[in-house]
Amino acid sequence: IPTGAGGDAVRGVAVARMADAGTALGSLAMARVMSALAMTAWGVAGAVLLRDAVGAGVVVSACACFVAMLVALGLALAADRVVALAGRRRPAPRRLAATLAPLARTLAAWRSRPGLVLLVALLAAAGWGVNLAALTLFGRAVGVDAGWQVFAVTIPVTLAATWLPLPANGIGVREGILVGLLVHAGAGAAQAAALSILVDLQMLPFGLLGALLWLRTP
C-alpha cells in the first residue's frame, strides 16, 4: 500500500487475530497519538532552541501542533463519551456511533490507567530522542554538522510525505524535502542527500527482523 497506512493494516490484522477489531484499532490509534505527541514535544524544544533561525512562526506552529496532539489524546481517552454524545442525534450518527463503540471502549479503557498512559508517553518520548540522536550521529558521519534540534524540526515535516497517495510511502518526496530543509539550514547538497538515504537505511534492519518474525508466526 503506497502510504504509511500499509504498516497499520498489517499490525491491525495481526492484533485482531489475537484480540478483536476494537482492540486492534484502539492500539493503532493510541500508538499514533503517542508517537505524534512525542514527536511534537521534541519539535517544540527544537524550534525554541532554533527560534532565531526559524522565526517565531515555526515556534508557534510547533506549539499549536503539540496542543493539537494533547487535545487528540484527551479525545481518545474520552472516546466513549464522545461517541455516546454523537449517538444521541440523528439516525446516521447513531449507526456510526454503534460501529465505533468497540474502538471507543478500547481507547476509554486507558482513562482508568493514567500510570500506563504516562509510561507509554515517556517511552515514546525516549524512543524519539534515541532516533534524533542516531540521526545526529549519521549526519556527522557524512559531514552534516547539525544538532538534534535541526532534525527535531525537519523530520516531522518530511514524515508528512509518507501519507501522500502517489509515491510509495513518500519515497523520493520525503528525501527531497529533507535535502531542501538541510540545505536551507546550511548543509551541503551532497551531504544532505547522503543523509536522506541513511534515514531510510537505518530502519532496514528492524524491518527485516520484523518481517522474519512475522513470517515465522503461525
CSV table of N, CA, C and O in Angstrom, one decimal, residues 30-143:
chain,number,residue,atom,x,y,z
A,30,MET,N,-4.0,4.8,19.5
A,30,MET,CA,-3.2,5.3,20.6
A,30,MET,C,-1.7,5.3,20.3
A,30,MET,O,-1.0,6.3,20.7
A,31,ALA,N,-1.2,4.4,19.6
A,31,ALA,CA,0.2,4.4,19.2
A,31,ALA,C,0.5,5.6,18.3
A,31,ALA,O,1.5,6.3,18.5
A,32,ARG,N,-0.4,5.9,17.4
A,32,ARG,CA,-0.2,7.0,16.5
A,32,ARG,C,-0.2,8.3,17.3
A,32,ARG,O,0.6,9.2,17.1
A,33,VAL,N,-1.2,8.5,18.2
A,33,VAL,CA,-1.3,9.7,19.0
A,33,VAL,C,-0.1,9.9,19.9
A,33,VAL,O,0.5,11.0,20.0
A,34,MET,N,0.4,8.8,20.6
A,34,MET,CA,1.6,8.9,21.5
A,34,MET,C,2.8,9.2,20.7
A,34,MET,O,3.7,10.0,21.1
A,35,SER,N,3.0,8.6,19.5
A,35,SER,CA,4.1,8.9,18.7
A,35,SER,C,4.1,10.3,18.2
A,35,SER,O,5.2,11.0,18.3
A,36,ALA,N,3.0,10.8,17.8
A,36,ALA,CA,2.9,12.2,17.3
A,36,ALA,C,3.1,13.2,18.5
A,36,ALA,O,3.7,14.2,18.3
A,37,LEU,N,2.6,12.8,19.7
A,37,LEU,CA,2.8,13.7,20.8
A,37,LEU,C,4.3,13.8,21.2
A,37,LEU,O,4.8,14.9,21.5
A,38,ALA,N,5.0,12.7,21.2
A,38,ALA,CA,6.4,12.7,21.5
A,38,ALA,C,7.2,13.5,20.4
A,38,ALA,O,8.1,14.3,20.7
A,39,MET,N,6.8,13.3,19.1
A,39,MET,CA,7.5,14.0,18.0
A,39,MET,C,7.3,15.5,18.1
A,39,MET,O,8.2,16.3,18.0
A,40,THR,N,6.1,15.9,18.4
A,40,THR,CA,5.8,17.3,18.5
A,40,THR,C,6.4,18.0,19.8
A,40,THR,O,6.8,19.1,19.7
A,41,ALA,N,6.5,17.2,20.9
A,41,ALA,CA,7.2,17.7,22.1
A,41,ALA,C,8.7,18.0,21.8
A,41,ALA,O,9.2,19.1,22.1
A,42,TRP,N,9.4,17.1,21.1
A,42,TRP,CA,10.7,17.3,20.7
A,42,TRP,C,10.8,18.4,19.7
A,42,TRP,O,11.8,19.2,19.7
A,43,GLY,N,9.8,18.5,18.8
A,43,GLY,CA,9.8,19.6,17.8
A,43,GLY,C,9.7,21.0,18.4
A,43,GLY,O,10.3,21.9,18.0
A,44,VAL,N,8.9,21.1,19.5
A,44,VAL,CA,8.7,22.3,20.2
A,44,VAL,C,10.1,22.7,20.8
A,44,VAL,O,10.5,23.9,20.7
A,45,ALA,N,10.7,21.7,21.5
A,45,ALA,CA,12.0,22.0,22.1
A,45,ALA,C,13.0,22.5,21.0
A,45,ALA,O,13.8,23.4,21.2
A,46,GLY,N,13.1,21.8,19.9
A,46,GLY,CA,14.0,22.1,18.8
A,46,GLY,C,13.7,23.5,18.3
A,46,GLY,O,14.6,24.3,18.0
A,47,ALA,N,12.4,23.8,18.0
A,47,ALA,CA,12.0,25.1,17.5
A,47,ALA,C,12.4,26.2,18.4
A,47,ALA,O,12.8,27.3,18.0
A,48,VAL,N,12.2,26.0,19.7
A,48,VAL,CA,12.5,27.1,20.7
A,48,VAL,C,14.0,27.4,20.7
A,48,VAL,O,14.5,28.5,20.7
A,49,LEU,N,14.8,26.3,20.6
A,49,LEU,CA,16.3,26.5,20.5
A,49,LEU,C,16.7,27.1,19.2
A,49,LEU,O,17.8,27.8,19.2
A,50,LEU,N,16.0,26.9,18.1
A,50,LEU,CA,16.3,27.5,16.8
A,50,LEU,C,15.5,28.7,16.5
A,50,LEU,O,15.4,29.1,15.3
A,51,ARG,N,14.9,29.3,17.5
A,51,ARG,CA,13.9,30.4,17.2
A,51,ARG,C,14.5,31.6,16.4
A,51,ARG,O,13.8,32.2,15.6
A,52,ASP,N,15.8,31.9,16.7
A,52,ASP,CA,16.4,33.0,15.9
A,52,ASP,C,16.6,32.6,14.4
A,52,ASP,O,16.6,33.5,13.6
A,53,ALA,N,16.7,31.3,14.1
A,53,ALA,CA,17.0,30.9,12.8
A,53,ALA,C,15.7,30.6,12.0
A,53,ALA,O,15.5,30.9,10.8
A,54,VAL,N,14.7,30.0,12.7
A,54,VAL,CA,13.5,29.6,12.0
A,54,VAL,C,12.3,30.6,12.2
A,54,VAL,O,11.4,30.6,11.4
A,55,GLY,N,12.5,31.5,13.1
A,55,GLY,CA,11.4,32.6,13.3
A,55,GLY,C,10.3,32.1,14.3
A,55,GLY,O,10.2,31.0,14.6
A,56,ALA,N,9.6,33.1,14.7
A,56,ALA,CA,8.5,32.9,15.7
A,56,ALA,C,7.4,32.0,15.1
A,56,ALA,O,6.7,31.3,15.8
A,57,GLY,N,7.2,32.1,13.8
A,57,GLY,CA,6.1,31.4,13.2
A,57,GLY,C,6.2,29.9,13.3
A,57,GLY,O,5.3,29.2,13.6
A,58,VAL,N,7.5,29.4,13.1
A,58,VAL,CA,7.7,28.0,13.3
A,58,VAL,C,7.5,27.5,14.7
A,58,VAL,O,6.9,26.5,15.0
A,59,VAL,N,7.9,28.4,15.7
A,59,VAL,CA,7.8,28.1,17.1
A,59,VAL,C,6.3,28.0,17.4
A,59,VAL,O,5.8,27.0,18.1
A,60,VAL,N,5.5,29.0,16.9
A,60,VAL,CA,4.1,29.0,17.2
A,60,VAL,C,3.4,27.8,16.6
A,60,VAL,O,2.5,27.1,17.2
A,61,SER,N,3.8,27.4,15.3
A,61,SER,CA,3.2,26.3,14.7
A,61,SER,C,3.5,25.0,15.4
A,61,SER,O,2.7,24.1,15.5
A,62,ALA,N,4.8,24.8,15.9
A,62,ALA,CA,5.1,23.6,16.7
A,62,ALA,C,4.3,23.5,17.9
A,62,ALA,O,3.8,22.5,18.3
A,63,CYS,N,4.2,24.7,18.6
A,63,CYS,CA,3.4,24.7,19.8
A,63,CYS,C,1.9,24.3,19.5
A,63,CYS,O,1.3,23.6,20.3
A,64,ALA,N,1.4,24.8,18.4
A,64,ALA,CA,0.0,24.5,18.0
A,64,ALA,C,-0.2,23.0,17.8
A,64,ALA,O,-1.2,22.4,18.1
A,65,CYS,N,0.8,22.4,17.1
A,65,CYS,CA,0.7,21.0,16.8
A,65,CYS,C,0.8,20.2,18.1
A,65,CYS,O,0.1,19.2,18.3
A,66,PHE,N,1.6,20.6,19.1
A,66,PHE,CA,1.7,19.9,20.4
A,66,PHE,C,0.3,20.0,21.1
A,66,PHE,O,-0.1,19.0,21.7
A,67,VAL,N,-0.2,21.2,21.1
A,67,VAL,CA,-1.6,21.4,21.8
A,67,VAL,C,-2.6,20.5,21.1
A,67,VAL,O,-3.4,19.9,21.7
A,68,ALA,N,-2.5,20.4,19.7
A,68,ALA,CA,-3.5,19.6,19.0
A,68,ALA,C,-3.3,18.1,19.3
A,68,ALA,O,-4.3,17.4,19.5
A,69,MET,N,-2.1,17.7,19.6
A,69,MET,CA,-1.9,16.3,20.0
A,69,MET,C,-2.4,16.0,21.4
A,69,MET,O,-2.9,15.0,21.7
A,70,LEU,N,-2.3,17.0,22.3
A,70,LEU,CA,-2.8,16.9,23.6
A,70,LEU,C,-4.3,16.8,23.5
A,70,LEU,O,-5.0,16.0,24.3
A,71,VAL,N,-4.9,17.6,22.7
A,71,VAL,CA,-6.4,17.5,22.5
A,71,VAL,C,-6.8,16.2,21.9
A,71,VAL,O,-7.8,15.6,22.4
A,72,ALA,N,-6.0,15.7,21.0
A,72,ALA,CA,-6.3,14.4,20.4
A,72,ALA,C,-6.2,13.3,21.4
A,72,ALA,O,-7.0,12.3,21.5
A,73,LEU,N,-5.2,13.4,22.3
A,73,LEU,CA,-5.1,12.4,23.4
A,73,LEU,C,-6.3,12.5,24.3
A,73,LEU,O,-6.8,11.4,24.8
A,74,GLY,N,-6.7,13.7,24.7
A,74,GLY,CA,-7.9,13.8,25.6
A,74,GLY,C,-9.1,13.3,24.9
A,74,GLY,O,-9.9,12.6,25.6
A,75,LEU,N,-9.3,13.5,23.6
A,75,LEU,CA,-10.5,12.9,22.9
A,75,LEU,C,-10.4,11.4,22.9
A,75,LEU,O,-11.5,10.7,23.0
A,76,ALA,N,-9.2,10.9,22.7
A,76,ALA,CA,-9.1,9.4,22.7
A,76,ALA,C,-9.5,8.8,24.0
A,76,ALA,O,-10.2,7.8,24.1
A,77,LEU,N,-9.0,9.4,25.1
A,77,LEU,CA,-9.3,8.9,26.4
A,77,LEU,C,-10.8,9.0,26.8
A,77,LEU,O,-11.3,8.3,27.7
A,78,ALA,N,-11.4,10.0,26.2
A,78,ALA,CA,-12.9,10.2,26.4
A,78,ALA,C,-13.7,9.7,25.2
A,78,ALA,O,-14.8,10.2,25.0
A,79,ALA,N,-13.2,8.8,24.4
A,79,ALA,CA,-13.8,8.4,23.2
A,79,ALA,C,-15.2,7.8,23.5
A,79,ALA,O,-16.2,8.1,22.7
A,80,ASP,N,-15.4,7.1,24.6
A,80,ASP,CA,-16.7,6.5,24.8
A,80,ASP,C,-17.8,7.6,25.1
A,80,ASP,O,-18.9,7.5,24.6
A,81,ARG,N,-17.4,8.7,25.7
A,81,ARG,CA,-18.3,9.8,26.0
A,81,ARG,C,-18.6,10.6,24.7
A,81,ARG,O,-19.7,11.0,24.5
A,82,VAL,N,-17.6,10.7,23.9
A,82,VAL,CA,-17.8,11.5,22.6
A,82,VAL,C,-18.7,10.7,21.7
A,82,VAL,O,-19.6,11.2,21.1
A,83,VAL,N,-18.5,9.4,21.6
A,83,VAL,CA,-19.3,8.5,20.8
A,83,VAL,C,-20.8,8.5,21.3
A,83,VAL,O,-21.7,8.5,20.5
A,84,ALA,N,-20.9,8.4,22.6
A,84,ALA,CA,-22.2,8.3,23.2
A,84,ALA,C,-23.0,9.6,22.9
A,84,ALA,O,-24.2,9.6,22.7
A,85,LEU,N,-22.3,10.8,23.0
A,85,LEU,CA,-22.9,12.1,22.7
A,85,LEU,C,-23.3,12.1,21.2
A,85,LEU,O,-24.4,12.6,20.9
A,86,ALA,N,-22.5,11.6,20.3
A,86,ALA,CA,-22.9,11.6,18.9
A,86,ALA,C,-24.0,10.7,18.6
A,86,ALA,O,-24.9,11.0,17.8
A,87,GLY,N,-24.2,9.6,19.4
A,87,GLY,CA,-25.2,8.7,19.2
A,87,GLY,C,-26.6,9.2,19.6
A,87,GLY,O,-27.6,8.5,19.3
A,88,ARG,N,-26.7,10.3,20.3
A,88,ARG,CA,-28.0,10.8,20.7
A,88,ARG,C,-28.6,11.6,19.6
A,88,ARG,O,-29.8,12.1,19.8
A,89,ARG,N,-28.0,11.8,18.5
A,89,ARG,CA,-28.5,12.7,17.5
A,89,ARG,C,-29.2,11.9,16.4
A,89,ARG,O,-29.9,10.9,16.7
A,90,ARG,N,-29.1,12.2,15.2
A,90,ARG,CA,-29.9,11.6,14.1
A,90,ARG,C,-29.5,10.2,13.9
A,90,ARG,O,-28.5,9.7,14.4
A,91,PRO,N,-30.3,9.5,13.1
A,91,PRO,CA,-30.1,8.0,12.9
A,91,PRO,C,-28.7,7.7,12.3
A,91,PRO,O,-28.0,6.8,12.7
A,92,ALA,N,-28.2,8.5,11.3
A,92,ALA,CA,-26.9,8.2,10.7
A,92,ALA,C,-25.8,8.3,11.8
A,92,ALA,O,-25.0,7.4,11.9
A,93,PRO,N,-25.7,9.4,12.6
A,93,PRO,CA,-24.7,9.4,13.6
A,93,PRO,C,-24.9,8.3,14.6
A,93,PRO,O,-23.9,7.8,15.1
A,94,ARG,N,-26.1,7.8,14.9
A,94,ARG,CA,-26.3,6.7,15.8
A,94,ARG,C,-25.7,5.4,15.3
A,94,ARG,O,-25.1,4.6,16.0
A,95,ARG,N,-25.9,5.2,14.0
A,95,ARG,CA,-25.3,4.0,13.4
A,95,ARG,C,-23.8,4.1,13.4
A,95,ARG,O,-23.1,3.0,13.6
A,96,LEU,N,-23.2,5.2,13.1
A,96,LEU,CA,-21.8,5.4,13.2
A,96,LEU,C,-21.3,5.2,14.6
A,96,LEU,O,-20.2,4.6,14.8
A,97,ALA,N,-22.0,5.7,15.6
A,97,ALA,CA,-21.6,5.6,17.0
A,97,ALA,C,-21.6,4.1,17.3
A,97,ALA,O,-20.7,3.6,18.1
A,98,ALA,N,-22.6,3.3,16.9
A,98,ALA,CA,-22.6,1.9,17.2
A,98,ALA,C,-21.4,1.2,16.6
A,98,ALA,O,-20.9,0.2,17.2
A,99,THR,N,-21.0,1.6,15.4
A,99,THR,CA,-19.9,1.0,14.7
A,99,THR,C,-18.6,1.3,15.4
A,99,THR,O,-17.7,0.4,15.6
A,100,LEU,N,-18.5,2.5,15.9
A,100,LEU,CA,-17.3,2.9,16.6
A,100,LEU,C,-17.2,2.5,18.1
A,100,LEU,O,-16.2,2.8,18.7
A,101,ALA,N,-18.3,2.0,18.6
A,101,ALA,CA,-18.3,1.7,20.1
A,101,ALA,C,-17.2,0.8,20.5
A,101,ALA,O,-16.6,1.0,21.6
A,102,PRO,N,-16.9,-0.3,19.8
A,102,PRO,CA,-15.7,-1.2,20.3
A,102,PRO,C,-14.4,-0.4,20.3
A,102,PRO,O,-13.6,-0.6,21.3
A,103,LEU,N,-14.2,0.4,19.3
A,103,LEU,CA,-12.9,1.2,19.3
A,103,LEU,C,-13.0,2.2,20.5
A,103,LEU,O,-12.0,2.4,21.2
A,104,ALA,N,-14.1,2.8,20.7
A,104,ALA,CA,-14.2,3.8,21.8
A,104,ALA,C,-14.0,3.2,23.2
A,104,ALA,O,-13.3,3.8,24.0
A,105,ARG,N,-14.5,2.0,23.4
A,105,ARG,CA,-14.3,1.3,24.7
A,105,ARG,C,-12.9,1.0,24.9
A,105,ARG,O,-12.4,1.1,26.0
A,106,THR,N,-12.2,0.6,23.8
A,106,THR,CA,-10.7,0.3,24.0
A,106,THR,C,-10.0,1.5,24.4
A,106,THR,O,-9.1,1.5,25.3
A,107,LEU,N,-10.2,2.6,23.7
A,107,LEU,CA,-9.5,3.9,24.0
A,107,LEU,C,-9.8,4.4,25.4
A,107,LEU,O,-9.0,4.8,26.1
A,108,ALA,N,-11.1,4.3,25.8
A,108,ALA,CA,-11.5,4.8,27.1
A,108,ALA,C,-11.0,3.9,28.2
A,108,ALA,O,-10.8,4.4,29.3
A,109,ALA,N,-10.7,2.7,27.9
A,109,ALA,CA,-10.1,1.8,29.0
A,109,ALA,C,-8.8,2.4,29.5
A,109,ALA,O,-8.4,2.1,30.7
A,110,TRP,N,-8.1,3.1,28.7
A,110,TRP,CA,-6.8,3.8,29.1
A,110,TRP,C,-7.0,4.8,30.2
A,110,TRP,O,-6.1,5.1,30.9
A,111,ARG,N,-8.2,5.4,30.2
A,111,ARG,CA,-8.5,6.5,31.1
A,111,ARG,C,-8.4,6.1,32.6
A,111,ARG,O,-8.0,6.9,33.4
A,112,SER,N,-8.7,4.8,32.8
A,112,SER,CA,-8.6,4.3,34.2
A,112,SER,C,-7.2,3.9,34.6
A,112,SER,O,-7.0,3.4,35.7
A,113,ARG,N,-6.3,4.0,33.7
A,113,ARG,CA,-4.9,3.6,33.9
A,113,ARG,C,-3.9,4.7,33.6
A,113,ARG,O,-3.1,4.7,32.6
A,114,PRO,N,-4.0,5.9,34.3
A,114,PRO,CA,-3.1,7.0,34.0
A,114,PRO,C,-1.6,6.7,34.1
A,114,PRO,O,-0.8,7.3,33.4
A,115,GLY,N,-1.3,5.8,35.0
A,115,GLY,CA,0.1,5.4,35.1
A,115,GLY,C,0.6,4.8,33.8
A,115,GLY,O,1.8,5.1,33.3
A,116,LEU,N,-0.2,3.9,33.2
A,116,LEU,CA,0.2,3.3,31.9
A,116,LEU,C,0.3,4.3,30.8
A,116,LEU,O,1.2,4.3,30.0
A,117,VAL,N,-0.7,5.3,30.8
A,117,VAL,CA,-0.6,6.4,29.8
A,117,VAL,C,0.7,7.2,29.9
A,117,VAL,O,1.3,7.5,28.9
A,118,LEU,N,1.0,7.5,31.1
A,118,LEU,CA,2.3,8.3,31.4
A,118,LEU,C,3.5,7.5,30.9
A,118,LEU,O,4.4,8.0,30.3
A,119,LEU,N,3.5,6.2,31.3
A,119,LEU,CA,4.6,5.4,30.9
A,119,LEU,C,4.8,5.3,29.4
A,119,LEU,O,5.9,5.4,28.9
A,120,VAL,N,3.7,5.1,28.7
A,120,VAL,CA,3.8,5.0,27.2
A,120,VAL,C,4.3,6.3,26.6
A,120,VAL,O,5.1,6.3,25.7
A,121,ALA,N,3.8,7.4,27.2
A,121,ALA,CA,4.2,8.7,26.7
A,121,ALA,C,5.7,8.9,26.9
A,121,ALA,O,6.4,9.4,26.0
A,122,LEU,N,6.2,8.5,28.1
A,122,LEU,CA,7.6,8.7,28.4
A,122,LEU,C,8.5,7.7,27.5
A,122,LEU,O,9.5,8.1,27.0
A,123,LEU,N,8.0,6.5,27.2
A,123,LEU,CA,8.7,5.6,26.3
A,123,LEU,C,8.7,6.2,24.9
A,123,LEU,O,9.7,6.0,24.2
A,124,ALA,N,7.6,6.7,24.5
A,124,ALA,CA,7.5,7.3,23.1
A,124,ALA,C,8.5,8.5,23.0
A,124,ALA,O,9.2,8.6,22.0
A,125,ALA,N,8.6,9.3,24.0
A,125,ALA,CA,9.5,10.4,24.0
A,125,ALA,C,10.9,10.0,24.0
A,125,ALA,O,11.8,10.5,23.3
A,126,ALA,N,11.2,8.9,24.8
A,126,ALA,CA,12.6,8.4,24.8
A,126,ALA,C,13.0,7.8,23.5
A,126,ALA,O,14.1,7.9,23.0
A,127,GLY,N,12.0,7.1,22.9
A,127,GLY,CA,12.3,6.4,21.6
A,127,GLY,C,12.6,7.5,20.5
A,127,GLY,O,13.5,7.3,19.7
A,128,TRP,N,11.8,8.6,20.5
A,128,TRP,CA,12.0,9.6,19.5
A,128,TRP,C,13.4,10.3,19.8
A,128,TRP,O,14.1,10.7,18.9
A,129,GLY,N,13.7,10.4,21.1
A,129,GLY,CA,15.0,11.0,21.4
A,129,GLY,C,16.2,10.2,20.9
A,129,GLY,O,17.2,10.7,20.4
A,130,VAL,N,16.1,8.9,21.0
A,130,VAL,CA,17.1,8.0,20.5
A,130,VAL,C,17.2,8.1,19.0
A,130,VAL,O,18.3,8.1,18.4
A,131,ASN,N,16.0,8.2,18.3
A,131,ASN,CA,16.0,8.4,16.9
A,131,ASN,C,16.7,9.7,16.5
A,131,ASN,O,17.5,9.7,15.5
A,132,LEU,N,16.5,10.8,17.2
A,132,LEU,CA,17.2,12.1,16.9
A,132,LEU,C,18.7,12.0,17.2
A,132,LEU,O,19.5,12.5,16.4
A,133,ALA,N,19.1,11.2,18.2
A,133,ALA,CA,20.5,11.1,18.5
A,133,ALA,C,21.1,10.3,17.4
A,133,ALA,O,22.3,10.6,16.9
A,134,ALA,N,20.5,9.2,16.9
A,134,ALA,CA,21.0,8.5,15.8
A,134,ALA,C,21.2,9.3,14.5
A,134,ALA,O,22.2,9.2,13.8
A,135,LEU,N,20.2,10.1,14.2
A,135,LEU,CA,20.2,11.0,13.0
A,135,LEU,C,21.4,12.0,13.2
A,135,LEU,O,22.1,12.3,12.2
A,136,THR,N,21.6,12.5,14.4
A,136,THR,CA,22.7,13.4,14.6
A,136,THR,C,24.0,12.8,14.3
A,136,THR,O,24.9,13.4,13.6
A,137,LEU,N,24.2,11.5,14.8
A,137,LEU,CA,25.5,10.8,14.5
A,137,LEU,C,25.6,10.5,13.1
A,137,LEU,O,26.7,10.5,12.5
A,138,PHE,N,24.5,10.0,12.4
A,138,PHE,CA,24.6,9.7,11.0
A,138,PHE,C,25.0,11.0,10.2
A,138,PHE,O,25.8,11.0,9.3
A,139,GLY,N,24.4,12.1,10.6
A,139,GLY,CA,24.7,13.4,9.9
A,139,GLY,C,26.2,13.7,10.1
A,139,GLY,O,26.8,14.1,9.1
A,140,ARG,N,26.7,13.6,11.2
A,140,ARG,CA,28.2,13.9,11.4
A,140,ARG,C,29.0,13.0,10.6
A,140,ARG,O,30.1,13.3,10.1
A,141,ALA,N,28.6,11.7,10.5
A,141,ALA,CA,29.4,10.7,9.7
A,141,ALA,C,29.5,11.1,8.2
A,141,ALA,O,30.5,10.8,7.6
A,142,VAL,N,28.5,11.8,7.7
A,142,VAL,CA,28.6,12.2,6.3
A,142,VAL,C,28.8,13.7,6.1
A,142,VAL,O,28.7,14.2,5.0
A,143,GLY,N,29.2,14.4,7.2
A,143,GLY,CA,29.6,15.8,7.1
A,143,GLY,C,28.5,16.8,7.3
A,143,GLY,O,28.7,18.0,7.0
